[in-house]
Every structure is written in C-alpha cells, then in structure tokens.
mmCIF file of C-alpha atoms and ligand atoms in Angstrom:
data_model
loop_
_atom_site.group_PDB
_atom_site.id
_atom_site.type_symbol
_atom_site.label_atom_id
_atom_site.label_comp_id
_atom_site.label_asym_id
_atom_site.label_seq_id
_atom_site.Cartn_x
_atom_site.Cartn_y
_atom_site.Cartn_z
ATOM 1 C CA UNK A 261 123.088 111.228 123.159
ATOM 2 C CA UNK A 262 120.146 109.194 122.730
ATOM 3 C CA UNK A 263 120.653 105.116 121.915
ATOM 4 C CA UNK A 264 117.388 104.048 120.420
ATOM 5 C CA UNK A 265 114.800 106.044 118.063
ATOM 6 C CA UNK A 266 111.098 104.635 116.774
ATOM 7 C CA UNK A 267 108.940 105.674 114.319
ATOM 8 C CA UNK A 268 105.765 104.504 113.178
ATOM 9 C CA UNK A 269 102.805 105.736 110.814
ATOM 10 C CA UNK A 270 99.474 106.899 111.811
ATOM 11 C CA UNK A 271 96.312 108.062 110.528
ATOM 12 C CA UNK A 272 95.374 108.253 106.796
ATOM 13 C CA UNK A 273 98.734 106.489 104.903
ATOM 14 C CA UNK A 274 100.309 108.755 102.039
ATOM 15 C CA UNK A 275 102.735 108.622 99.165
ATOM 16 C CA UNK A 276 106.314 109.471 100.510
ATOM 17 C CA UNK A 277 105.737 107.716 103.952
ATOM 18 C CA UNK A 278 107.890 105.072 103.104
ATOM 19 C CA UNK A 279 110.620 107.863 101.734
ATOM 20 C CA UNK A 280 110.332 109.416 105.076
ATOM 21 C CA UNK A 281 110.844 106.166 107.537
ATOM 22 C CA UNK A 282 113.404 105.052 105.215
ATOM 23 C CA UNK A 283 115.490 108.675 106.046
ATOM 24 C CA UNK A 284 114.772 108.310 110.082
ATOM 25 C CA UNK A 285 116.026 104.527 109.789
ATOM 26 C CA UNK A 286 119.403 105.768 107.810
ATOM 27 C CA UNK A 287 120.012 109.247 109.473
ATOM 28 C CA UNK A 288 119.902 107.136 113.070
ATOM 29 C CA UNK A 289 122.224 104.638 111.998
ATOM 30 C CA UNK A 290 124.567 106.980 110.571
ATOM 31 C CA UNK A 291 124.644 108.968 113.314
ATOM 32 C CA UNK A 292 125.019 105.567 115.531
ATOM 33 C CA UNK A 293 121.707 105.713 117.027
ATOM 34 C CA UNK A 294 119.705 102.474 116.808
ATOM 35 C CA UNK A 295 116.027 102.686 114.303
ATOM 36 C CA UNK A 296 112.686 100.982 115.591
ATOM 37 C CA UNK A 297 109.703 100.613 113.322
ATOM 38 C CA UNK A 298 106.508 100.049 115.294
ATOM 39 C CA UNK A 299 103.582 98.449 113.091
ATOM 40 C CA UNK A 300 100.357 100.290 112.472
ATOM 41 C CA UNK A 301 100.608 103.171 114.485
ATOM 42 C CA UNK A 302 99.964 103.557 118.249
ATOM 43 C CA UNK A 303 98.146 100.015 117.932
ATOM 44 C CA UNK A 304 101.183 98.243 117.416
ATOM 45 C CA UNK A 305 102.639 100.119 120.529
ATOM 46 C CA UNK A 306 100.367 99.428 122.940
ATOM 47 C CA UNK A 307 100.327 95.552 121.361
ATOM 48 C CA UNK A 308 104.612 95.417 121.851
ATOM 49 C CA UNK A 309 104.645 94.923 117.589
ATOM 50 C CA UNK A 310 108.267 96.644 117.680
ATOM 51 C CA UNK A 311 111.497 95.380 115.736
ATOM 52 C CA UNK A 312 114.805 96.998 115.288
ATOM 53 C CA UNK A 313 115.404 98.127 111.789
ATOM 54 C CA UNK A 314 117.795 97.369 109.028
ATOM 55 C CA UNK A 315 119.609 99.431 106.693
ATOM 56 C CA UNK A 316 118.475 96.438 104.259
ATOM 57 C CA UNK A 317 114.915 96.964 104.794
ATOM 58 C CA UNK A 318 115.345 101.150 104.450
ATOM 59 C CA UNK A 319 116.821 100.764 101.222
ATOM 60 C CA UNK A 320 113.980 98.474 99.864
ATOM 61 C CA UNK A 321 110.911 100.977 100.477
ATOM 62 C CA UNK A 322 112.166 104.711 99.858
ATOM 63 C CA UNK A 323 110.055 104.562 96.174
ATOM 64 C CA UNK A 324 106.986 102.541 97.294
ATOM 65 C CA UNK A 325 103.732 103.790 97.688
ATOM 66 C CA UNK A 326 101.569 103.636 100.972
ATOM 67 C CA UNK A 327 103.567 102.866 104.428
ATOM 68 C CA UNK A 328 105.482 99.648 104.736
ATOM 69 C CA UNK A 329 104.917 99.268 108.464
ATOM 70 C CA UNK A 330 101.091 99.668 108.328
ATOM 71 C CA UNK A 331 98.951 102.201 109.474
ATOM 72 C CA UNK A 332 95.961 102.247 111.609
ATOM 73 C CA UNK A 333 93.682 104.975 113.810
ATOM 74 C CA UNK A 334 93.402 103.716 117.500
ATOM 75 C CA UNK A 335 90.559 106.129 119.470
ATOM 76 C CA UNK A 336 91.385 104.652 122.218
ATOM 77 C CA UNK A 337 94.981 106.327 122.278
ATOM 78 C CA UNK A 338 93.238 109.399 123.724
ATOM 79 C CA UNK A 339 92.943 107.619 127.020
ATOM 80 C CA UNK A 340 95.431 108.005 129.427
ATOM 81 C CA UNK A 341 95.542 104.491 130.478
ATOM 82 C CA UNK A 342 96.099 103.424 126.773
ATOM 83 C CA UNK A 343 99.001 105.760 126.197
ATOM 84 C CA UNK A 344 100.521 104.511 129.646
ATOM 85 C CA UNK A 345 100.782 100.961 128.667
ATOM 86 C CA UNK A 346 102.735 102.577 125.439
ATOM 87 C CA UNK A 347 104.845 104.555 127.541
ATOM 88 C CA UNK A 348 105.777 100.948 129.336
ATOM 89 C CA UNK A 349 106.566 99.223 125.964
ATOM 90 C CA UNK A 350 108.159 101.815 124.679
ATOM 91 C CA UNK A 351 110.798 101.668 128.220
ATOM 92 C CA UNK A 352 110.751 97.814 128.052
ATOM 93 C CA UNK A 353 112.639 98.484 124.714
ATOM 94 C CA UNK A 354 114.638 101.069 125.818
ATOM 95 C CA UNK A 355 113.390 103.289 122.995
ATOM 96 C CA UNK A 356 114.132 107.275 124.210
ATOM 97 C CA UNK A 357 112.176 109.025 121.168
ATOM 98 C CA UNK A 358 109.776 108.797 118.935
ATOM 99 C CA UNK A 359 108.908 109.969 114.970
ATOM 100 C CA UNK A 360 105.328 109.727 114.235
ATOM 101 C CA UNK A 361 104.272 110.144 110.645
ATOM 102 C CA UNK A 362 100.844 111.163 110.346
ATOM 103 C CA UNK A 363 97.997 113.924 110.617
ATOM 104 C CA UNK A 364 97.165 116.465 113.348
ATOM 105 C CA UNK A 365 95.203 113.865 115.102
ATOM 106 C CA UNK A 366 98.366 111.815 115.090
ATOM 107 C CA UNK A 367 100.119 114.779 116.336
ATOM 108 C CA UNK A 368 97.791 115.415 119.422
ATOM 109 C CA UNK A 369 98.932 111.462 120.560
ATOM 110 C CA UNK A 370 102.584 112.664 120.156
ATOM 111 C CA UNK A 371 101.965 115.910 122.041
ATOM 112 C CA UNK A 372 100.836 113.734 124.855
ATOM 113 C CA UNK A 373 103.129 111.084 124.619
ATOM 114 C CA UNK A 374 105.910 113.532 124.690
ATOM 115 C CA UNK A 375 104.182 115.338 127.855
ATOM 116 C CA UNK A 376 104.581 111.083 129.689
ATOM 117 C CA UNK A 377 108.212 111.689 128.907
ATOM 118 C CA UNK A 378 109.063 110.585 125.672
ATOM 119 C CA UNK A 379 110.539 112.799 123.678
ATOM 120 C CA UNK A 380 108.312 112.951 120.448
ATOM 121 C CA UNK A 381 108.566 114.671 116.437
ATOM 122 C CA UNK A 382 105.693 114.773 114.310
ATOM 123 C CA UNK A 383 106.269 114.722 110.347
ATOM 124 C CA UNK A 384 103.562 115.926 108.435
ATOM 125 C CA UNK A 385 101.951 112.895 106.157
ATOM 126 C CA UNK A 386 98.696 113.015 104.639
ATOM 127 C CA UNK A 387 97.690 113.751 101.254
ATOM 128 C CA UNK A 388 95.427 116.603 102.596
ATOM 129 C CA UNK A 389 98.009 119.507 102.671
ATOM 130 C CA UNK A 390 95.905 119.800 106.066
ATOM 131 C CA UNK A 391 98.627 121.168 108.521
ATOM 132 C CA UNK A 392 98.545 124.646 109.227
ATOM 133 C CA UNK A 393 102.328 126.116 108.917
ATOM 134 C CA UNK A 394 104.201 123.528 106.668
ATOM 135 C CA UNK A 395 103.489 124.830 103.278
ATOM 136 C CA UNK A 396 103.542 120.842 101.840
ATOM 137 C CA UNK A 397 102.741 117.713 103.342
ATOM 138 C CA UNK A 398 104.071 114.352 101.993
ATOM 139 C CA UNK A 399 101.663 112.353 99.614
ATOM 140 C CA UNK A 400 100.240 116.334 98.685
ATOM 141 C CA UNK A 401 102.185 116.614 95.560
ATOM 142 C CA UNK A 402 101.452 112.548 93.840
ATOM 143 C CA UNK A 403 97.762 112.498 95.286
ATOM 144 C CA UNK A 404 97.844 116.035 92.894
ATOM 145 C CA UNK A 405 99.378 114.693 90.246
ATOM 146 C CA UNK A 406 96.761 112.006 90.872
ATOM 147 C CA UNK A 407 93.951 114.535 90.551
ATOM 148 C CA UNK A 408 95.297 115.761 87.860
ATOM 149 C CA UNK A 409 95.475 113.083 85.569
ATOM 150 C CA UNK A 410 91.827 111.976 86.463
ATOM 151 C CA UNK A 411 90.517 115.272 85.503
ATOM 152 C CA UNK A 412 92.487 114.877 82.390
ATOM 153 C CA UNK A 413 91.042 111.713 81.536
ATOM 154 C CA UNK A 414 87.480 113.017 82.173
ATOM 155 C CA UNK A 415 88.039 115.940 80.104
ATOM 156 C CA UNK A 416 89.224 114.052 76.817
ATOM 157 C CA UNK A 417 85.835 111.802 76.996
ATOM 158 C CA UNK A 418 83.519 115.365 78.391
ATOM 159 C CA UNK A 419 84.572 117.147 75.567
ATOM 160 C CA UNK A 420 84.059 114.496 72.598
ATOM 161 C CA UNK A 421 80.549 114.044 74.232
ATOM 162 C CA UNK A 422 79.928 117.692 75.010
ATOM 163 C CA UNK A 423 79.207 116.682 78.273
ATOM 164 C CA UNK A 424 79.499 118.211 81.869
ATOM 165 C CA UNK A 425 81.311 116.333 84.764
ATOM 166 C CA UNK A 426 81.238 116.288 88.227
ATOM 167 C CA UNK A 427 84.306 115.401 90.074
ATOM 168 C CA UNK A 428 84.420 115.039 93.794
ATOM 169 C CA UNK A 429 87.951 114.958 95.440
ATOM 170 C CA UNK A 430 89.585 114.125 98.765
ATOM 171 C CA UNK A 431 90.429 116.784 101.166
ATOM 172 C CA UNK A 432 89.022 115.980 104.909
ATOM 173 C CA UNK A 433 87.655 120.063 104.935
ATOM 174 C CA UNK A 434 90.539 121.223 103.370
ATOM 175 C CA UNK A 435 90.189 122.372 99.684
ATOM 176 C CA UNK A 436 94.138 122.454 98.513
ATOM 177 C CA UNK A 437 93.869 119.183 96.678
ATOM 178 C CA UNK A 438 90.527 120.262 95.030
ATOM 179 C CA UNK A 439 91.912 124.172 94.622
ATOM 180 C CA UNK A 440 95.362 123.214 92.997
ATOM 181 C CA UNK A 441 93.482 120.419 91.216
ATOM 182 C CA UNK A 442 91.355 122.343 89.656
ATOM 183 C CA UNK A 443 94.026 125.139 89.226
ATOM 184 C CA UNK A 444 95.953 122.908 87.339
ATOM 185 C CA UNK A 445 93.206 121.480 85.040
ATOM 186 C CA UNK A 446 91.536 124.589 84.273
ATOM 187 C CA UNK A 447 88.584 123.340 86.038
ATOM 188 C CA UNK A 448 85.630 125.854 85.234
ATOM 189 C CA UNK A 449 83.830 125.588 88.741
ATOM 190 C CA UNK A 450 85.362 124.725 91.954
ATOM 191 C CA UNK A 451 83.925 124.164 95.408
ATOM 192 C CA UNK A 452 85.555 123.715 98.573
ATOM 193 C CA UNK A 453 84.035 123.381 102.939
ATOM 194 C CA UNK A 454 86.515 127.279 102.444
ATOM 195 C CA UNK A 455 84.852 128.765 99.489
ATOM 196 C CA UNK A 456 81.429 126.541 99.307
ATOM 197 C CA UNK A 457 78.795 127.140 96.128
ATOM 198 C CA UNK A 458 75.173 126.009 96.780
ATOM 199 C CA UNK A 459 73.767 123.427 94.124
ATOM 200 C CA UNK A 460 71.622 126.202 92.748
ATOM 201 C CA UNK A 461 74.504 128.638 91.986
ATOM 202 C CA UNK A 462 76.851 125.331 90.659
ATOM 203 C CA UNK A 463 73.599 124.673 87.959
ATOM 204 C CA UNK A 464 73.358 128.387 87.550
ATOM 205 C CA UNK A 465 76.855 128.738 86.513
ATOM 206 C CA UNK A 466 77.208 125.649 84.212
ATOM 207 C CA UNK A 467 73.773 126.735 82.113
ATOM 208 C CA UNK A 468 75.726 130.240 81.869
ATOM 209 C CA UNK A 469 78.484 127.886 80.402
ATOM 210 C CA UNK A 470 76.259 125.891 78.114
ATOM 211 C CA UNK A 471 74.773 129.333 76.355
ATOM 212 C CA UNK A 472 78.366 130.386 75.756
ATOM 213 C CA UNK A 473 78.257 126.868 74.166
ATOM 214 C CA UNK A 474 81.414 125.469 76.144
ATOM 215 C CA UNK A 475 82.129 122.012 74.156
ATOM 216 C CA UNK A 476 82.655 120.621 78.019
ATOM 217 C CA UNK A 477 82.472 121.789 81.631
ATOM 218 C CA UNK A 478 84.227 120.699 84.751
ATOM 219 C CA UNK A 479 82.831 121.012 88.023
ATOM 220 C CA UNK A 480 85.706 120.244 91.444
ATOM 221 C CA UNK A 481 84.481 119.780 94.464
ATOM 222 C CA UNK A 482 85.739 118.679 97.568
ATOM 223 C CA UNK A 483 84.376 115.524 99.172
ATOM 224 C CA UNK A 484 81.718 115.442 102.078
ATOM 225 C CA UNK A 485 80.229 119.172 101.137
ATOM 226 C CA UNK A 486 77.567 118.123 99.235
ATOM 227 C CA UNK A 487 74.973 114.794 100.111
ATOM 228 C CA UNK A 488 75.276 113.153 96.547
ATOM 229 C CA UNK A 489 77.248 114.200 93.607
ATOM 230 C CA UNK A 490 75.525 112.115 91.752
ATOM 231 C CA UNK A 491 72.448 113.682 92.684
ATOM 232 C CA UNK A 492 74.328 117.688 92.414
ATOM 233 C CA UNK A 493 74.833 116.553 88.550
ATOM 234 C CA UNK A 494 70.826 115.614 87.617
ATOM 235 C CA UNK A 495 70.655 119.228 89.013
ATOM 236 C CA UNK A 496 72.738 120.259 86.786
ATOM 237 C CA UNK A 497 71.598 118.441 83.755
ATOM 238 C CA UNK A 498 67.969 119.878 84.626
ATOM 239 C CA UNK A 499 69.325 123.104 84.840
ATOM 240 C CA UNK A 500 72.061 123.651 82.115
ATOM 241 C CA UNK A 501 70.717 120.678 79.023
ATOM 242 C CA UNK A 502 74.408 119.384 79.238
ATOM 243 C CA UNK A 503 74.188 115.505 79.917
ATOM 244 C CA UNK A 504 76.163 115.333 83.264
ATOM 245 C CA UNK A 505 77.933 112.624 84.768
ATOM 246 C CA UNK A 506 79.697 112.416 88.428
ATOM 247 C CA UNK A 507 82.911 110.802 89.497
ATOM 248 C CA UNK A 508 84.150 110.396 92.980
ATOM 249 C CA UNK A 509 87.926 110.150 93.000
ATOM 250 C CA UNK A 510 88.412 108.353 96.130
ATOM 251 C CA UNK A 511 90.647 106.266 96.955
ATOM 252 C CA UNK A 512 92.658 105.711 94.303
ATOM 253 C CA UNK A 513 94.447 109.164 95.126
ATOM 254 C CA UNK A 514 95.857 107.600 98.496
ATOM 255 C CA UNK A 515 97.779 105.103 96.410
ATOM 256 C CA UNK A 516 100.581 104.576 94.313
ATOM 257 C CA UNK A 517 104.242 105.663 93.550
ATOM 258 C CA UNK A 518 105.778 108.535 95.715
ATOM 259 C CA UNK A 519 106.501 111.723 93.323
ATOM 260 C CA UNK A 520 110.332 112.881 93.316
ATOM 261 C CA UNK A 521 109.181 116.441 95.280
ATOM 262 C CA UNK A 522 107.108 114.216 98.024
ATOM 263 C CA UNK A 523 110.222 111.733 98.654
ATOM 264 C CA UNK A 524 112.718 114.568 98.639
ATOM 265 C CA UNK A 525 110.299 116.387 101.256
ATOM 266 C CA UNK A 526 109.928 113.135 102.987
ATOM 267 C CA UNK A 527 113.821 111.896 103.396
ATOM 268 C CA UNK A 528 114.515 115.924 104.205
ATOM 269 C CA UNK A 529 111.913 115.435 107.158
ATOM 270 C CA UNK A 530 113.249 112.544 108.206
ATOM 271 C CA UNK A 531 116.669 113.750 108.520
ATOM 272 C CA UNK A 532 115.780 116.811 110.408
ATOM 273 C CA UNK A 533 113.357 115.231 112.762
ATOM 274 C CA UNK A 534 116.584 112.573 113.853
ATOM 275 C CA UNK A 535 118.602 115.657 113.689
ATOM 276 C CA UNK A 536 116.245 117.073 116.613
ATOM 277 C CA UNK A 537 115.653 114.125 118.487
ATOM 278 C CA UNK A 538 119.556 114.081 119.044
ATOM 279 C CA UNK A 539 119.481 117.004 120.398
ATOM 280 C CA UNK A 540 116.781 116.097 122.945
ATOM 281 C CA UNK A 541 113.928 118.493 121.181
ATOM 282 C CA UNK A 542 110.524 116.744 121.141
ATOM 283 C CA UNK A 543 107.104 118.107 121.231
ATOM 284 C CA UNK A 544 107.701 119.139 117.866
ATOM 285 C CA UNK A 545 106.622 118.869 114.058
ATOM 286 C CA UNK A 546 108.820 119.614 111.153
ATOM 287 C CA UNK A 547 107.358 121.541 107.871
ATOM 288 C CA UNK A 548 108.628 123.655 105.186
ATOM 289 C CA UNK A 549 107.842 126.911 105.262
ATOM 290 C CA UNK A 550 109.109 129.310 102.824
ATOM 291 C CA UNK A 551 111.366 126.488 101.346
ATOM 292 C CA UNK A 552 113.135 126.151 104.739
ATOM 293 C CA UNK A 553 112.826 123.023 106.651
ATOM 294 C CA UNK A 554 111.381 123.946 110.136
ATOM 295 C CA UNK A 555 110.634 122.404 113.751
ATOM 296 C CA UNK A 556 107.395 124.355 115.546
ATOM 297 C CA UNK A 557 105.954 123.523 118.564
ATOM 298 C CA UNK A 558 103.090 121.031 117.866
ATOM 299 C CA UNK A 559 100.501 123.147 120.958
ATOM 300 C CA UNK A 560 101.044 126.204 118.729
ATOM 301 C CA UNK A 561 100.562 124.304 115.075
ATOM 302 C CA UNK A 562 97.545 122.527 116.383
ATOM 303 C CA UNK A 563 96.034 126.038 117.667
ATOM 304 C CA UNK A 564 97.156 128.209 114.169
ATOM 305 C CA UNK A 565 94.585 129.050 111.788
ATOM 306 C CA UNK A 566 94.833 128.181 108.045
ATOM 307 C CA UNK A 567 96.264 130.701 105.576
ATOM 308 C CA UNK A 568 93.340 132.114 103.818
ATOM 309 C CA UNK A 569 93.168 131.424 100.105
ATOM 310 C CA UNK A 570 90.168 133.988 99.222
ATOM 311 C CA UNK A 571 92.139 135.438 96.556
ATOM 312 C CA UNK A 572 93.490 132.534 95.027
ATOM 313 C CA UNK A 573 90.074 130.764 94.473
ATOM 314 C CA UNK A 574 88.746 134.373 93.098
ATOM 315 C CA UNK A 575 91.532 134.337 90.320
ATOM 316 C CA UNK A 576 91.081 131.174 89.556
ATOM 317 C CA UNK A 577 87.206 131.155 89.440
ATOM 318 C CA UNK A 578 87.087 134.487 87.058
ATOM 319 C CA UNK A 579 90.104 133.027 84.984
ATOM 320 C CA UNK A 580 88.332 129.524 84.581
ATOM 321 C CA UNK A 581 84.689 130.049 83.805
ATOM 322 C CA UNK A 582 85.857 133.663 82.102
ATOM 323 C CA UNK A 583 81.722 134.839 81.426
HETATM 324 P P1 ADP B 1910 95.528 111.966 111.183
HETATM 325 O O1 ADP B 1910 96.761 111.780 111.989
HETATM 326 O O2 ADP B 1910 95.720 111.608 109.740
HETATM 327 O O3 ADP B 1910 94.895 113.325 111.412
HETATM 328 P P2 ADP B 1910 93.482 110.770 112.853
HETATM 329 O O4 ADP B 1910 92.820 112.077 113.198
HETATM 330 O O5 ADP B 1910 92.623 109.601 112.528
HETATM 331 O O6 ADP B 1910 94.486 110.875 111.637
HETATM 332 O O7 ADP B 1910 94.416 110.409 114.102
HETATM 333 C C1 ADP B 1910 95.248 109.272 114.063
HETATM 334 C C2 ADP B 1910 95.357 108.675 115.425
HETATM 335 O O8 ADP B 1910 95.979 109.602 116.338
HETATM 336 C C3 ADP B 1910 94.023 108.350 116.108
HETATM 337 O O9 ADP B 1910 93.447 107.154 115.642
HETATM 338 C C4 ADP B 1910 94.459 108.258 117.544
HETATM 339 O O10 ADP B 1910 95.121 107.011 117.768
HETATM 340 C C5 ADP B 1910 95.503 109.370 117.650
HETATM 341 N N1 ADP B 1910 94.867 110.599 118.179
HETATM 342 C C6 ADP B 1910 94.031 111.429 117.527
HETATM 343 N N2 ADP B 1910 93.601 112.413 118.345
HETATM 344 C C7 ADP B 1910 94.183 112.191 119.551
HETATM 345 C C8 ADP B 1910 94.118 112.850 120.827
HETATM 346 N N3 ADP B 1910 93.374 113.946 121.026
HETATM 347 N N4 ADP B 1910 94.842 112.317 121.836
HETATM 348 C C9 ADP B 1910 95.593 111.211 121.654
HETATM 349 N N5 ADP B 1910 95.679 110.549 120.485
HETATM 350 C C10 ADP B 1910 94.990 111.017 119.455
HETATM 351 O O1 F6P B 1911 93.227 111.995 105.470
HETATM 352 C C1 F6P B 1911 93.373 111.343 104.232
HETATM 353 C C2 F6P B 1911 92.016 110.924 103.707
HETATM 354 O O2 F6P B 1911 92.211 110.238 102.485
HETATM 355 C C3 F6P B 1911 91.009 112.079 103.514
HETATM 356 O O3 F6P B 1911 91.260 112.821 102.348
HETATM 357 C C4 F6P B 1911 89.713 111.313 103.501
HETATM 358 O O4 F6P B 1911 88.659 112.138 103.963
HETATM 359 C C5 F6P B 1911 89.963 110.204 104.500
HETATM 360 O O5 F6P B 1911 91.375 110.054 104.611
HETATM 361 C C6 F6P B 1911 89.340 108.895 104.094
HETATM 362 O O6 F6P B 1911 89.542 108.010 105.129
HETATM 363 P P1 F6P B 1911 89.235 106.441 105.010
HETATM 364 O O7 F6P B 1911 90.352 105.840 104.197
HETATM 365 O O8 F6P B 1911 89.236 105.990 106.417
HETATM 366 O O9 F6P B 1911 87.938 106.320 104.306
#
C-alpha cells in the first residue's frame, strides 16, 4: 500500500477543483495514506513548493470557486530534463503517486510522468467539457449556468430594445458550452469551430428573423472562430436593420461558486482516483460515462475522437430560429 499521495492543479482552473482536492486529501487520510498539495501545477514541482495536507484545510475549500493551491501552465514540462528534476522532488518527499487536476495537456505531463515511474491519475477539470470519453468535466455545469444567466440578462435588455446580440463564449474549439448554452436559452443562431456559420449566412439568417419581426435575436458563438464579434455584429446590423450589440463572456465564466452537480462530480473523482492509486493503477483518467464513474487509459483518451453532435445542433437550430 502506498504511504504518500500528491495532487496539484494544472492548466485552465475551474469551478469544483477545490471540491475535487478536498475528496483526494480526505479519501487518503481515511484510508491512512498521507495527502500532498503541490502549488501551481508542475511549476511548483519542479520549484519543491510541496506541503503535507490537513484535514483542516480540506474542509475549508470544498465550496470555493477557482483552485486553492494555484494553477499555472509550465511549457517547459514537455522537456525531459524538466520532468526529471520533478521526478527527484517528488522522491525527495517520498511521494509514490500523483492526482493531477487539469486538461488534456495536463494529462499528456501525467502520461509521462507516470511512464518516469510515478504512478499518475488524471481528473478531468476545465470548464470546456473538452475530454473525449467523460461525458462531464468539473467547472462544465457552473461555467453553464454561468452562460446561462448572461444570455438571460442580455435577452431582458435585447428584447425591450428590439435589438440583436452577439454573444461570444468560451470553449477552446469545443462548442458544448456554446451548444448547451444556447440550448438552454433558446438562442436563435449558434456557431461553433464543429458546426461553423460564415458571417454572411449569420446576417442572412438574422434579416430572415427581423422580417418575421422577432422583438429580439440571439446570436452564440464560440470564442476564437470569428476575428471580431464586434465587427460580425455591424455585419449584421447592415444586413438585418436590427441595432446589434456584441458581448464577449470571458472570463467571468471561469469564476465563482462550484454548482452542487460539479462538486458532487468532483469529490466522486477524487475518491475514485485515491481508490486507484491504492491499488497501484496510474496512467489513468477518471470520467463519467453513462452515469458510471470510470478509469481509461489516458494514451487511448488522448487519441479518441469527439462524439459527434450533428444532430443535436440541427434540432436545436430548426427548433430555435423556427422560419
Ligand atoms: P489543460 O490541461 O487545461 O489542457 P494546457 O494544455 O495548458 O492545459 O496544459 C497544462 C500544462 O500541462 C502545460 O502548461 C504543461 O506544463 C503540461 N503539458 C501540456 N502538454 C504537455 C506535453 N505534451 N508533455 C508534457 N507536459 C505537457
Ligand atoms: O480552458 C479553459 C479556458 O477558459 C478556455 O475556455 C479559454 O480558451 C482559455 O482557457 C483562456 O485561457 P486564459 O485564461 O489563459 O486566457
């Protein structure tokens, strides 16, 4: 049986990351295995920033937003040298295995730490719903909720105006936040890097809207597909007569307290990926997949391609706009 687990957080931070450290601190201690946070990522293992954890400190962060032990993104890691001189710290501390919270990039530093012989898990944090085979990633379901409220907001000030909006949301190339967003919102045109619009056929569509005299219209799209939203709604205000405005989400969808779904995902990842670890399984990452928690081989994950959601944004298009 192992003696000593770390975990830290990598990449992008998310809602629930806090929930999920909190479970890997707990589950090790109950199970008599001793937890080590390491600060901001793989930078604070390569720079020794390691400290055992306390039950004390667990208990304090399970409902805050972002992660409490930072976060960083190191490039460097992807250097063998690098990762050696956190294979050394991590054996200077004794520490057997490693939970890393993060992305697929963080998960391709965990592959290969796990490869130097330390066993590693990957848990699936990022607000981008971006990792192929767990159905949910934590922070997915409060930077939603997020979303959602935005669009909300815009559409109570759109419609007393009769106005069109633009509203650009995060994603990194996936569309799920912009998709269920929009889903949720009735959002009347949606465009995603998977199911991409031109400008033309966006301004097209919205002046189709404007002569069925829609009192407002909401345009989703996903972030880095087009060169200036700002610039996509003049088009459209040219094209369609509605006066348009453009809001980019941004940050503000990172932030901010964990939902109940993302910390009960969270702690339930965090249990199972102790759970593993115990039982000397690394190379790893746990999902949910069909509402049962899973461990799959992070090589395989990392090569999968996304489900496609052709359908889904076809029923929701014809449902939304409805010509
Ligand atoms: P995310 O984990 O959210 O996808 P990044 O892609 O920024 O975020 O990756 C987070 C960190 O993981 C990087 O800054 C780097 O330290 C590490 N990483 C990413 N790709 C690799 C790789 N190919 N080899 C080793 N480490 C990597
Ligand atoms: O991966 C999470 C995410 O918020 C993406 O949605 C977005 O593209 C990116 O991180 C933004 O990164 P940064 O905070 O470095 O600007």
């Amino acid at each position: 049986m192992i003696k000593k687990i770390g975990v830290l957080t990598s990449g992008g931070d998310a809602p629930g990351m806090n929930a999920a450290i909190s479970a890997v601190i707990r589950r090790s201690i109950s199970k008599g295995i001793k937890p080590y946070i390491i600060f901001d990522g793989y930078k604070g293992l390569i720079e020794n920033r390691i400290e055992e954890a306390t039950l004390d400190f667990a208990s304090k962060i399970i409902g805050h937003g972002g992660t409490a032990i930072g976060s960083a993104r190191l490039p460097e890691f992807k250097d063998e040298n690098v990762r050696k001189k956190a294979i050394t710290t991590l054996k200077s501390h004794e520490i057997e295995a490693l939970v890393v919270i993060g992305g697929d990039g963080s998960y391709q530093g965990a592959e290969k730490l796990t490869q130097m012989g330390i066993n590693c898990i990957g848990i699936p944090g990022t607000i981008d719903n971006d990792i192929v085979s767990s159905d949910y990633t934590i922070g997915f379901d409060t930077a939603l909720n997020t979303v959602v409220r935005s669009i909300d907001a815009i559409r109570d000030t759109m419609t007393s105006h009769n106005r069109c909006a633009v509203v650009e949301i995060m994603g990194n190339g996936c569309g799920d936040l912009t998709l269920y967003g929009a889903t949720a919102t009735g959002c009347e045109v949606i465009s995603t890097r998977e199911n991409k619009l031109t400008e033309d056929e966006i301004a097209e569509q919205v002046s189709l809207l404007a002569k069925q005299k829609r009192r407002s219209v909401i345009v989703a799209v996903a972030e880095n597909i087009y060169n200036d939203v700002h610039g996509l709604a003049k088009k459209i205000e040219n094209k369609s007569g509605y006066v348009t405005r453009a809001t980019v989400l941004g940050h503000v969808q990172r932030g901010g307290t964990p939902s109940a779904m993302d910390r009960y995902l969270a702690i339930n990842f965090g249990i199972f990926a102790v759970d593993r670890l115990s039982e000397g399984i690394g190379g790893v990452y746990i999902g949910i997949c069909d509402n049962k928690f899973v461990a799959k081989d992070i090589e395989s994950t990392l090569n999968s391609k996304p489900k496609d959601k052709y359908n889904e944004y076809k029923i929701i298009r014809e449902i939304n706009k409805a010509f």
